[in-house]
Amino acid sequence: GNSVTQMEGPVTLSEEAFLTINCTYTATGYPSLFWYVQYPGEGLQLLLKATKADDKGSNKGFEATYRKETTSFHLEKGSVQVSDSAVYFCALPANQAGTALIFGKGTTLSVSS
Amino acid sequence: DAMVIQNPRYQVTQFGKPVTLSCSQTLNHNVMYWYQQKSSQAPKLLFHYYDKDFNNEADTPDNFQSRRPNTSFCFLDIRSPGLGDAAMYLCATSSGETQYFGPGTRLLVL
């Protein structure tokens, strides 16, 4: 099956700093790739996705580019805010047959003002 | 708004006392999932339904069961909760590769 490796945190930044959270994957074929965000005490929310190589997913100032050469899908944001403090999960389908996702271990981001 | 709803948000049960967690959706998606998420860990898939077809993960304990009486509702039954079952339980739906999650039910076992 597929797998995902995500940089472990916590990541602590000051407001307006640049954010990168690394995510690499191994997969059969070229599955869609996802970033989910989980705010304290809440469920997961889809942050962005990319469905094919070289696609760039973006939402709320976050971006991630599907790079098949490096099998990576790193999450970036140019200027983080305190409200971005959350846990971020990289994910992809577990295999080609089904729709179940596998998640990275999650990266906790803490932004201070 | 269309959404995935989980009730209750917090559930306290006693060791060994059966408990049921509920999930409903207004998205009319044909796939529904139950995940278990322990503190500071990634969600772990327990099982999922594709319409009425039940798919159990190989390592899901027998203590966990599920029912899906119709498209909108799905239940997670824990027959004899142990202390190790304390976790956040997340319900999700999909009609393709993108999954939509409910807010979760946090289960505490005393």
PDB file of C-alpha atoms in Angstrom:
ATOM      1  CA  GLY A   1       0.000   0.000   0.000  1.00  0.00           C
ATOM      2  CA  ASN A   2       0.874   3.668  -0.089  1.00  0.00           C
ATOM      3  CA  SER A   3       2.651   5.494   2.705  1.00  0.00           C
ATOM      4  CA  VAL A   4       3.337   9.046   3.846  1.00  0.00           C
ATOM      5  CA  THR A   5       6.092  10.606   5.922  1.00  0.00           C
ATOM      6  CA  GLN A   6       5.605  14.011   7.460  1.00  0.00           C
ATOM      7  CA  MET A   7       8.017  16.172   9.370  1.00  0.00           C
ATOM      8  CA  GLU A   8       7.348  16.059  13.052  1.00  0.00           C
ATOM      9  CA  GLY A   9       6.900  19.126  15.147  1.00  0.00           C
ATOM     10  CA  PRO A  10       6.165  21.021  17.015  1.00  0.00           C
ATOM     11  CA  VAL A  11       6.848  23.995  14.806  1.00  0.00           C
ATOM     12  CA  THR A  12       6.891  27.292  16.664  1.00  0.00           C
ATOM     13  CA  LEU A  13       6.830  30.526  14.691  1.00  0.00           C
ATOM     14  CA  SER A  14       6.210  34.195  15.217  1.00  0.00           C
ATOM     15  CA  GLU A  15       3.383  35.876  13.397  1.00  0.00           C
ATOM     16  CA  GLU A  16       4.198  36.756   9.759  1.00  0.00           C
ATOM     17  CA  ALA A  17       6.973  34.148   9.554  1.00  0.00           C
ATOM     18  CA  PHE A  18       7.284  31.777   6.596  1.00  0.00           C
ATOM     19  CA  LEU A  19       6.034  28.237   7.100  1.00  0.00           C
ATOM     20  CA  THR A  20       7.132  24.987   5.472  1.00  0.00           C
ATOM     21  CA  ILE A  21       5.923  21.569   6.595  1.00  0.00           C
ATOM     22  CA  ASN A  22       7.535  18.724   4.667  1.00  0.00           C
ATOM     23  CA  CYS A  23       5.613  15.737   3.380  1.00  0.00           C
ATOM     24  CA  THR A  24       6.901  12.889   1.219  1.00  0.00           C
ATOM     25  CA  TYR A  25       5.046   9.840   0.015  1.00  0.00           C
ATOM     26  CA  THR A  26       5.411   6.482  -1.667  1.00  0.00           C
ATOM     27  CA  ALA A  27       2.595   5.365  -3.888  1.00  0.00           C
ATOM     28  CA  THR A  28       1.552   3.169  -6.749  1.00  0.00           C
ATOM     29  CA  GLY A  29       0.546   5.406  -9.591  1.00  0.00           C
ATOM     30  CA  TYR A  30      -0.231   9.049  -9.066  1.00  0.00           C
ATOM     31  CA  PRO A  31      -2.881   9.414  -6.392  1.00  0.00           C
ATOM     32  CA  SER A  32      -4.411  12.649  -5.228  1.00  0.00           C
ATOM     33  CA  LEU A  33      -2.625  14.286  -2.301  1.00  0.00           C
ATOM     34  CA  PHE A  34      -4.203  16.176   0.565  1.00  0.00           C
ATOM     35  CA  TRP A  35      -3.480  18.461   3.471  1.00  0.00           C
ATOM     36  CA  TYR A  36      -5.947  18.432   6.350  1.00  0.00           C
ATOM     37  CA  VAL A  37      -5.954  20.794   9.331  1.00  0.00           C
ATOM     38  CA  GLN A  38      -7.247  20.061  12.814  1.00  0.00           C
ATOM     39  CA  TYR A  39      -7.930  22.917  15.202  1.00  0.00           C
ATOM     40  CA  PRO A  40      -7.942  22.164  18.941  1.00  0.00           C
ATOM     41  CA  GLY A  41     -10.873  19.964  19.946  1.00  0.00           C
ATOM     42  CA  GLU A  42     -12.216  19.755  16.399  1.00  0.00           C
ATOM     43  CA  GLY A  43     -12.370  17.253  13.569  1.00  0.00           C
ATOM     44  CA  LEU A  44     -10.245  17.411  10.456  1.00  0.00           C
ATOM     45  CA  GLN A  45     -10.931  19.956   7.736  1.00  0.00           C
ATOM     46  CA  LEU A  46      -9.698  19.684   4.189  1.00  0.00           C
ATOM     47  CA  LEU A  47      -7.186  22.477   3.664  1.00  0.00           C
ATOM     48  CA  LEU A  48      -6.139  21.815   0.078  1.00  0.00           C
ATOM     49  CA  LYS A  49      -5.550  19.055  -2.419  1.00  0.00           C
ATOM     50  CA  ALA A  50      -3.837  18.320  -5.707  1.00  0.00           C
ATOM     51  CA  THR A  51      -4.992  15.646  -8.090  1.00  0.00           C
ATOM     52  CA  LYS A  52      -2.090  15.274 -10.506  1.00  0.00           C
ATOM     53  CA  ALA A  53       1.601  15.953 -10.911  1.00  0.00           C
ATOM     54  CA  ASP A  54       2.631  19.632 -10.951  1.00  0.00           C
ATOM     55  CA  ASP A  55      -0.768  20.709  -9.657  1.00  0.00           C
ATOM     56  CA  LYS A  56      -0.688  23.357  -6.973  1.00  0.00           C
ATOM     57  CA  GLY A  57      -3.360  23.244  -4.313  1.00  0.00           C
ATOM     58  CA  SER A  58      -4.071  26.466  -2.452  1.00  0.00           C
ATOM     59  CA  ASN A  59      -6.421  27.769   0.204  1.00  0.00           C
ATOM     60  CA  LYS A  60      -6.334  30.488   2.901  1.00  0.00           C
ATOM     61  CA  GLY A  61      -2.811  31.494   1.856  1.00  0.00           C
ATOM     62  CA  PHE A  62      -1.487  27.931   2.100  1.00  0.00           C
ATOM     63  CA  GLU A  63      -0.011  26.229  -0.948  1.00  0.00           C
ATOM     64  CA  ALA A  64       1.388  22.816  -1.809  1.00  0.00           C
ATOM     65  CA  THR A  65       2.720  21.547  -5.141  1.00  0.00           C
ATOM     66  CA  TYR A  66       2.475  17.905  -6.231  1.00  0.00           C
ATOM     67  CA  ARG A  67       6.023  16.997  -7.202  1.00  0.00           C
ATOM     68  CA  LYS A  68       6.349  13.492  -8.597  1.00  0.00           C
ATOM     69  CA  GLU A  69      10.111  13.807  -9.188  1.00  0.00           C
ATOM     70  CA  THR A  70      10.741  14.188  -5.483  1.00  0.00           C
ATOM     71  CA  THR A  71       7.512  12.450  -4.359  1.00  0.00           C
ATOM     72  CA  SER A  72       6.773  15.436  -2.174  1.00  0.00           C
ATOM     73  CA  PHE A  73       3.834  17.650  -1.274  1.00  0.00           C
ATOM     74  CA  HIS A  74       5.258  20.257   1.070  1.00  0.00           C
ATOM     75  CA  LEU A  75       2.903  22.754   2.692  1.00  0.00           C
ATOM     76  CA  GLU A  76       3.897  26.424   2.634  1.00  0.00           C
ATOM     77  CA  LYS A  77       2.517  29.743   3.754  1.00  0.00           C
ATOM     78  CA  GLY A  78       4.256  33.046   3.304  1.00  0.00           C
ATOM     79  CA  SER A  79       3.010  34.791   6.432  1.00  0.00           C
ATOM     80  CA  VAL A  80       1.426  32.805   9.251  1.00  0.00           C
ATOM     81  CA  GLN A  81      -1.111  34.147  11.709  1.00  0.00           C
ATOM     82  CA  VAL A  82      -1.920  33.189  15.275  1.00  0.00           C
ATOM     83  CA  SER A  83      -5.170  31.693  13.982  1.00  0.00           C
ATOM     84  CA  ASP A  84      -3.154  29.179  11.918  1.00  0.00           C
ATOM     85  CA  SER A  85      -2.117  27.388  15.099  1.00  0.00           C
ATOM     86  CA  ALA A  86      -3.333  23.830  14.605  1.00  0.00           C
ATOM     87  CA  VAL A  87      -2.213  20.329  13.679  1.00  0.00           C
ATOM     88  CA  TYR A  88      -1.586  19.712   9.977  1.00  0.00           C
ATOM     89  CA  PHE A  89      -1.866  16.254   8.386  1.00  0.00           C
ATOM     90  CA  CYS A  90      -0.606  15.177   4.992  1.00  0.00           C
ATOM     91  CA  ALA A  91      -2.683  12.366   3.471  1.00  0.00           C
ATOM     92  CA  LEU A  92      -3.216  10.198   0.400  1.00  0.00           C
ATOM     93  CA  PRO A  93      -5.370   7.212  -0.504  1.00  0.00           C
ATOM     94  CA  ALA A  94      -4.220   4.007   1.160  1.00  0.00           C
ATOM     95  CA  ASN A  95      -4.189   2.166  -2.163  1.00  0.00           C
ATOM     96  CA  GLN A  96      -5.427   2.384  -5.708  1.00  0.00           C
ATOM     97  CA  ALA A  97      -8.534   0.340  -5.076  1.00  0.00           C
ATOM     98  CA  GLY A  98     -10.291   2.212  -2.319  1.00  0.00           C
ATOM     99  CA  THR A  99     -10.984   5.666  -1.008  1.00  0.00           C
ATOM    100  CA  ALA A 100      -9.720   5.279   2.554  1.00  0.00           C
ATOM    101  CA  LEU A 101      -6.949   7.725   3.426  1.00  0.00           C
ATOM    102  CA  ILE A 102      -3.724   7.242   5.283  1.00  0.00           C
ATOM    103  CA  PHE A 103      -2.401  10.169   7.249  1.00  0.00           C
ATOM    104  CA  GLY A 104       0.999  11.366   8.283  1.00  0.00           C
ATOM    105  CA  LYS A 105       1.649  11.657  11.998  1.00  0.00           C
ATOM    106  CA  GLY A 106       0.689  15.319  12.018  1.00  0.00           C
ATOM    107  CA  THR A 107       2.687  18.472  12.616  1.00  0.00           C
ATOM    108  CA  THR A 108       1.680  20.831  15.382  1.00  0.00           C
ATOM    109  CA  LEU A 109       2.080  24.486  14.470  1.00  0.00           C
ATOM    110  CA  SER A 110       2.104  27.127  17.173  1.00  0.00           C
ATOM    111  CA  VAL A 111       2.159  30.787  16.133  1.00  0.00           C
ATOM    112  CA  SER A 112       2.766  33.530  18.658  1.00  0.00           C
ATOM    113  CA  SER A 113       2.079  37.215  18.280  1.00  0.00           C
TER     114      SER A 113
ATOM    115  CA  ASP B   1     -25.115  23.921   5.257  1.00  0.00           C
ATOM    116  CA  ALA B   2     -24.570  20.353   4.225  1.00  0.00           C
ATOM    117  CA  MET B   3     -22.354  18.692   6.766  1.00  0.00           C
ATOM    118  CA  VAL B   4     -21.307  15.735   8.847  1.00  0.00           C
ATOM    119  CA  ILE B   5     -22.775  15.778  12.338  1.00  0.00           C
ATOM    120  CA  GLN B   6     -21.578  13.767  15.290  1.00  0.00           C
ATOM    121  CA  ASN B   7     -23.384  13.325  18.563  1.00  0.00           C
ATOM    122  CA  PRO B   8     -22.567  13.667  21.291  1.00  0.00           C
ATOM    123  CA  ARG B   9     -19.392  15.772  21.163  1.00  0.00           C
ATOM    124  CA  TYR B  10     -18.287  14.337  24.500  1.00  0.00           C
ATOM    125  CA  GLN B  11     -19.217  10.935  25.868  1.00  0.00           C
ATOM    126  CA  VAL B  12     -18.322   9.490  29.229  1.00  0.00           C
ATOM    127  CA  THR B  13     -18.805   5.785  29.842  1.00  0.00           C
ATOM    128  CA  GLN B  14     -17.761   3.237  32.395  1.00  0.00           C
ATOM    129  CA  PHE B  15     -15.301   0.473  31.871  1.00  0.00           C
ATOM    130  CA  GLY B  16     -17.141  -2.405  30.190  1.00  0.00           C
ATOM    131  CA  LYS B  17     -20.401  -0.501  29.641  1.00  0.00           C
ATOM    132  CA  PRO B  18     -21.535  -0.537  25.999  1.00  0.00           C
ATOM    133  CA  VAL B  19     -21.601   2.802  24.262  1.00  0.00           C
ATOM    134  CA  THR B  20     -22.864   4.003  20.887  1.00  0.00           C
ATOM    135  CA  LEU B  21     -21.588   6.990  18.959  1.00  0.00           C
ATOM    136  CA  SER B  22     -23.682   8.542  16.213  1.00  0.00           C
ATOM    137  CA  CYS B  23     -22.931  10.166  12.893  1.00  0.00           C
ATOM    138  CA  SER B  24     -25.242  11.682  10.333  1.00  0.00           C
ATOM    139  CA  GLN B  25     -24.640  13.425   7.040  1.00  0.00           C
ATOM    140  CA  THR B  26     -26.583  15.689   4.747  1.00  0.00           C
ATOM    141  CA  LEU B  27     -24.120  15.323   1.881  1.00  0.00           C
ATOM    142  CA  ASN B  28     -25.777  12.171   0.531  1.00  0.00           C
ATOM    143  CA  HIS B  29     -22.370  10.560   0.125  1.00  0.00           C
ATOM    144  CA  ASN B  30     -22.268   6.825  -0.408  1.00  0.00           C
ATOM    145  CA  VAL B  31     -19.139   6.167   1.662  1.00  0.00           C
ATOM    146  CA  MET B  32     -18.896   6.662   5.423  1.00  0.00           C
ATOM    147  CA  TYR B  33     -15.866   6.074   7.628  1.00  0.00           C
ATOM    148  CA  TRP B  34     -15.053   5.729  11.298  1.00  0.00           C
ATOM    149  CA  TYR B  35     -11.599   6.711  12.528  1.00  0.00           C
ATOM    150  CA  GLN B  36     -10.060   6.479  15.974  1.00  0.00           C
ATOM    151  CA  GLN B  37      -7.638   9.221  16.927  1.00  0.00           C
ATOM    152  CA  LYS B  38      -5.632   8.986  20.117  1.00  0.00           C
ATOM    153  CA  SER B  39      -3.878  11.954  21.613  1.00  0.00           C
ATOM    154  CA  SER B  40      -1.180  13.450  19.366  1.00  0.00           C
ATOM    155  CA  GLN B  41      -1.591  10.691  16.784  1.00  0.00           C
ATOM    156  CA  ALA B  42      -2.918  10.458  13.256  1.00  0.00           C
ATOM    157  CA  PRO B  43      -6.450   9.190  12.716  1.00  0.00           C
ATOM    158  CA  LYS B  44      -6.599   5.431  12.303  1.00  0.00           C
ATOM    159  CA  LEU B  45      -9.287   3.915  10.111  1.00  0.00           C
ATOM    160  CA  LEU B  46     -11.500   1.404  11.910  1.00  0.00           C
ATOM    161  CA  PHE B  47     -13.934   0.539   9.118  1.00  0.00           C
ATOM    162  CA  HIS B  48     -15.967   2.050   6.331  1.00  0.00           C
ATOM    163  CA  TYR B  49     -19.171   1.481   4.419  1.00  0.00           C
ATOM    164  CA  TYR B  50     -19.552   1.726   0.704  1.00  0.00           C
ATOM    165  CA  ASP B  51     -23.312   2.062   0.576  1.00  0.00           C
ATOM    166  CA  LYS B  52     -24.341  -0.942   2.673  1.00  0.00           C
ATOM    167  CA  ASP B  53     -21.141  -2.890   2.091  1.00  0.00           C
ATOM    168  CA  PHE B  54     -19.163  -3.045   5.306  1.00  0.00           C
ATOM    169  CA  ASN B  55     -15.342  -3.024   5.159  1.00  0.00           C
ATOM    170  CA  ASN B  56     -13.489  -3.799   8.347  1.00  0.00           C
ATOM    171  CA  GLU B  57      -9.802  -3.004   8.745  1.00  0.00           C
ATOM    172  CA  ALA B  58      -7.793  -6.114   9.586  1.00  0.00           C
ATOM    173  CA  ASP B  59      -6.535  -4.762  12.895  1.00  0.00           C
ATOM    174  CA  THR B  60      -9.813  -3.328  14.171  1.00  0.00           C
ATOM    175  CA  PRO B  61     -10.691  -5.114  17.429  1.00  0.00           C
ATOM    176  CA  ASP B  62     -13.892  -7.178  17.550  1.00  0.00           C
ATOM    177  CA  ASN B  63     -15.002  -4.916  20.369  1.00  0.00           C
ATOM    178  CA  PHE B  64     -15.834  -2.308  17.741  1.00  0.00           C
ATOM    179  CA  GLN B  65     -18.925  -2.754  15.610  1.00  0.00           C
ATOM    180  CA  SER B  66     -20.810  -0.513  13.236  1.00  0.00           C
ATOM    181  CA  ARG B  67     -24.262  -0.139  11.778  1.00  0.00           C
ATOM    182  CA  ARG B  68     -25.509   1.883   8.837  1.00  0.00           C
ATOM    183  CA  PRO B  69     -29.303   1.721   8.696  1.00  0.00           C
ATOM    184  CA  ASN B  70     -29.549   4.172   5.796  1.00  0.00           C
ATOM    185  CA  THR B  71     -27.457   6.551   3.699  1.00  0.00           C
ATOM    186  CA  SER B  72     -27.602   9.349   6.238  1.00  0.00           C
ATOM    187  CA  PHE B  73     -26.741   7.595   9.484  1.00  0.00           C
ATOM    188  CA  CYS B  74     -23.883   5.493  10.763  1.00  0.00           C
ATOM    189  CA  PHE B  75     -23.241   4.237  14.293  1.00  0.00           C
ATOM    190  CA  LEU B  76     -20.158   3.048  16.108  1.00  0.00           C
ATOM    191  CA  ASP B  77     -20.821   0.543  18.880  1.00  0.00           C
ATOM    192  CA  ILE B  78     -18.150  -0.270  21.428  1.00  0.00           C
ATOM    193  CA  ARG B  79     -19.339  -3.407  23.160  1.00  0.00           C
ATOM    194  CA  SER B  80     -17.074  -3.374  26.207  1.00  0.00           C
ATOM    195  CA  PRO B  81     -14.999  -0.204  26.379  1.00  0.00           C
ATOM    196  CA  GLY B  82     -11.610  -0.459  27.966  1.00  0.00           C
ATOM    197  CA  LEU B  83      -9.399   2.330  29.227  1.00  0.00           C
ATOM    198  CA  GLY B  84      -7.387   2.053  26.020  1.00  0.00           C
ATOM    199  CA  ASP B  85     -10.444   2.962  23.953  1.00  0.00           C
ATOM    200  CA  ALA B  86     -10.484   6.495  25.262  1.00  0.00           C
ATOM    201  CA  ALA B  87      -9.933   8.612  22.163  1.00  0.00           C
ATOM    202  CA  MET B  88     -11.503  10.989  19.679  1.00  0.00           C
ATOM    203  CA  TYR B  89     -13.749   9.161  17.227  1.00  0.00           C
ATOM    204  CA  LEU B  90     -14.102  10.806  13.854  1.00  0.00           C
ATOM    205  CA  CYS B  91     -16.778  10.128  11.280  1.00  0.00           C
ATOM    206  CA  ALA B  92     -16.173  11.060   7.658  1.00  0.00           C
ATOM    207  CA  THR B  93     -17.941  10.776   4.321  1.00  0.00           C
ATOM    208  CA  SER B  94     -16.821  10.847   0.714  1.00  0.00           C
ATOM    209  CA  SER B  95     -18.169  10.539  -2.792  1.00  0.00           C
ATOM    210  CA  GLY B  96     -14.710  10.452  -4.342  1.00  0.00           C
ATOM    211  CA  GLU B  97     -11.245  10.803  -2.921  1.00  0.00           C
ATOM    212  CA  THR B  98     -11.967  13.849  -0.761  1.00  0.00           C
ATOM    213  CA  GLN B  99     -13.198  13.076   2.724  1.00  0.00           C
ATOM    214  CA  TYR B 100     -15.359  15.372   4.820  1.00  0.00           C
ATOM    215  CA  PHE B 101     -15.063  14.995   8.562  1.00  0.00           C
ATOM    216  CA  GLY B 102     -17.428  15.610  11.410  1.00  0.00           C
ATOM    217  CA  PRO B 103     -16.260  17.428  14.554  1.00  0.00           C
ATOM    218  CA  GLY B 104     -15.599  14.177  16.389  1.00  0.00           C
ATOM    219  CA  THR B 105     -16.807  12.602  19.625  1.00  0.00           C
ATOM    220  CA  ARG B 106     -14.351  12.507  22.484  1.00  0.00           C
ATOM    221  CA  LEU B 107     -14.840   9.336  24.505  1.00  0.00           C
ATOM    222  CA  LEU B 108     -13.736   9.109  28.109  1.00  0.00           C
ATOM    223  CA  VAL B 109     -13.739   5.724  29.845  1.00  0.00           C
ATOM    224  CA  LEU B 110     -13.839   5.723  33.627  1.00  0.00           C
TER     225      LEU B 110
END
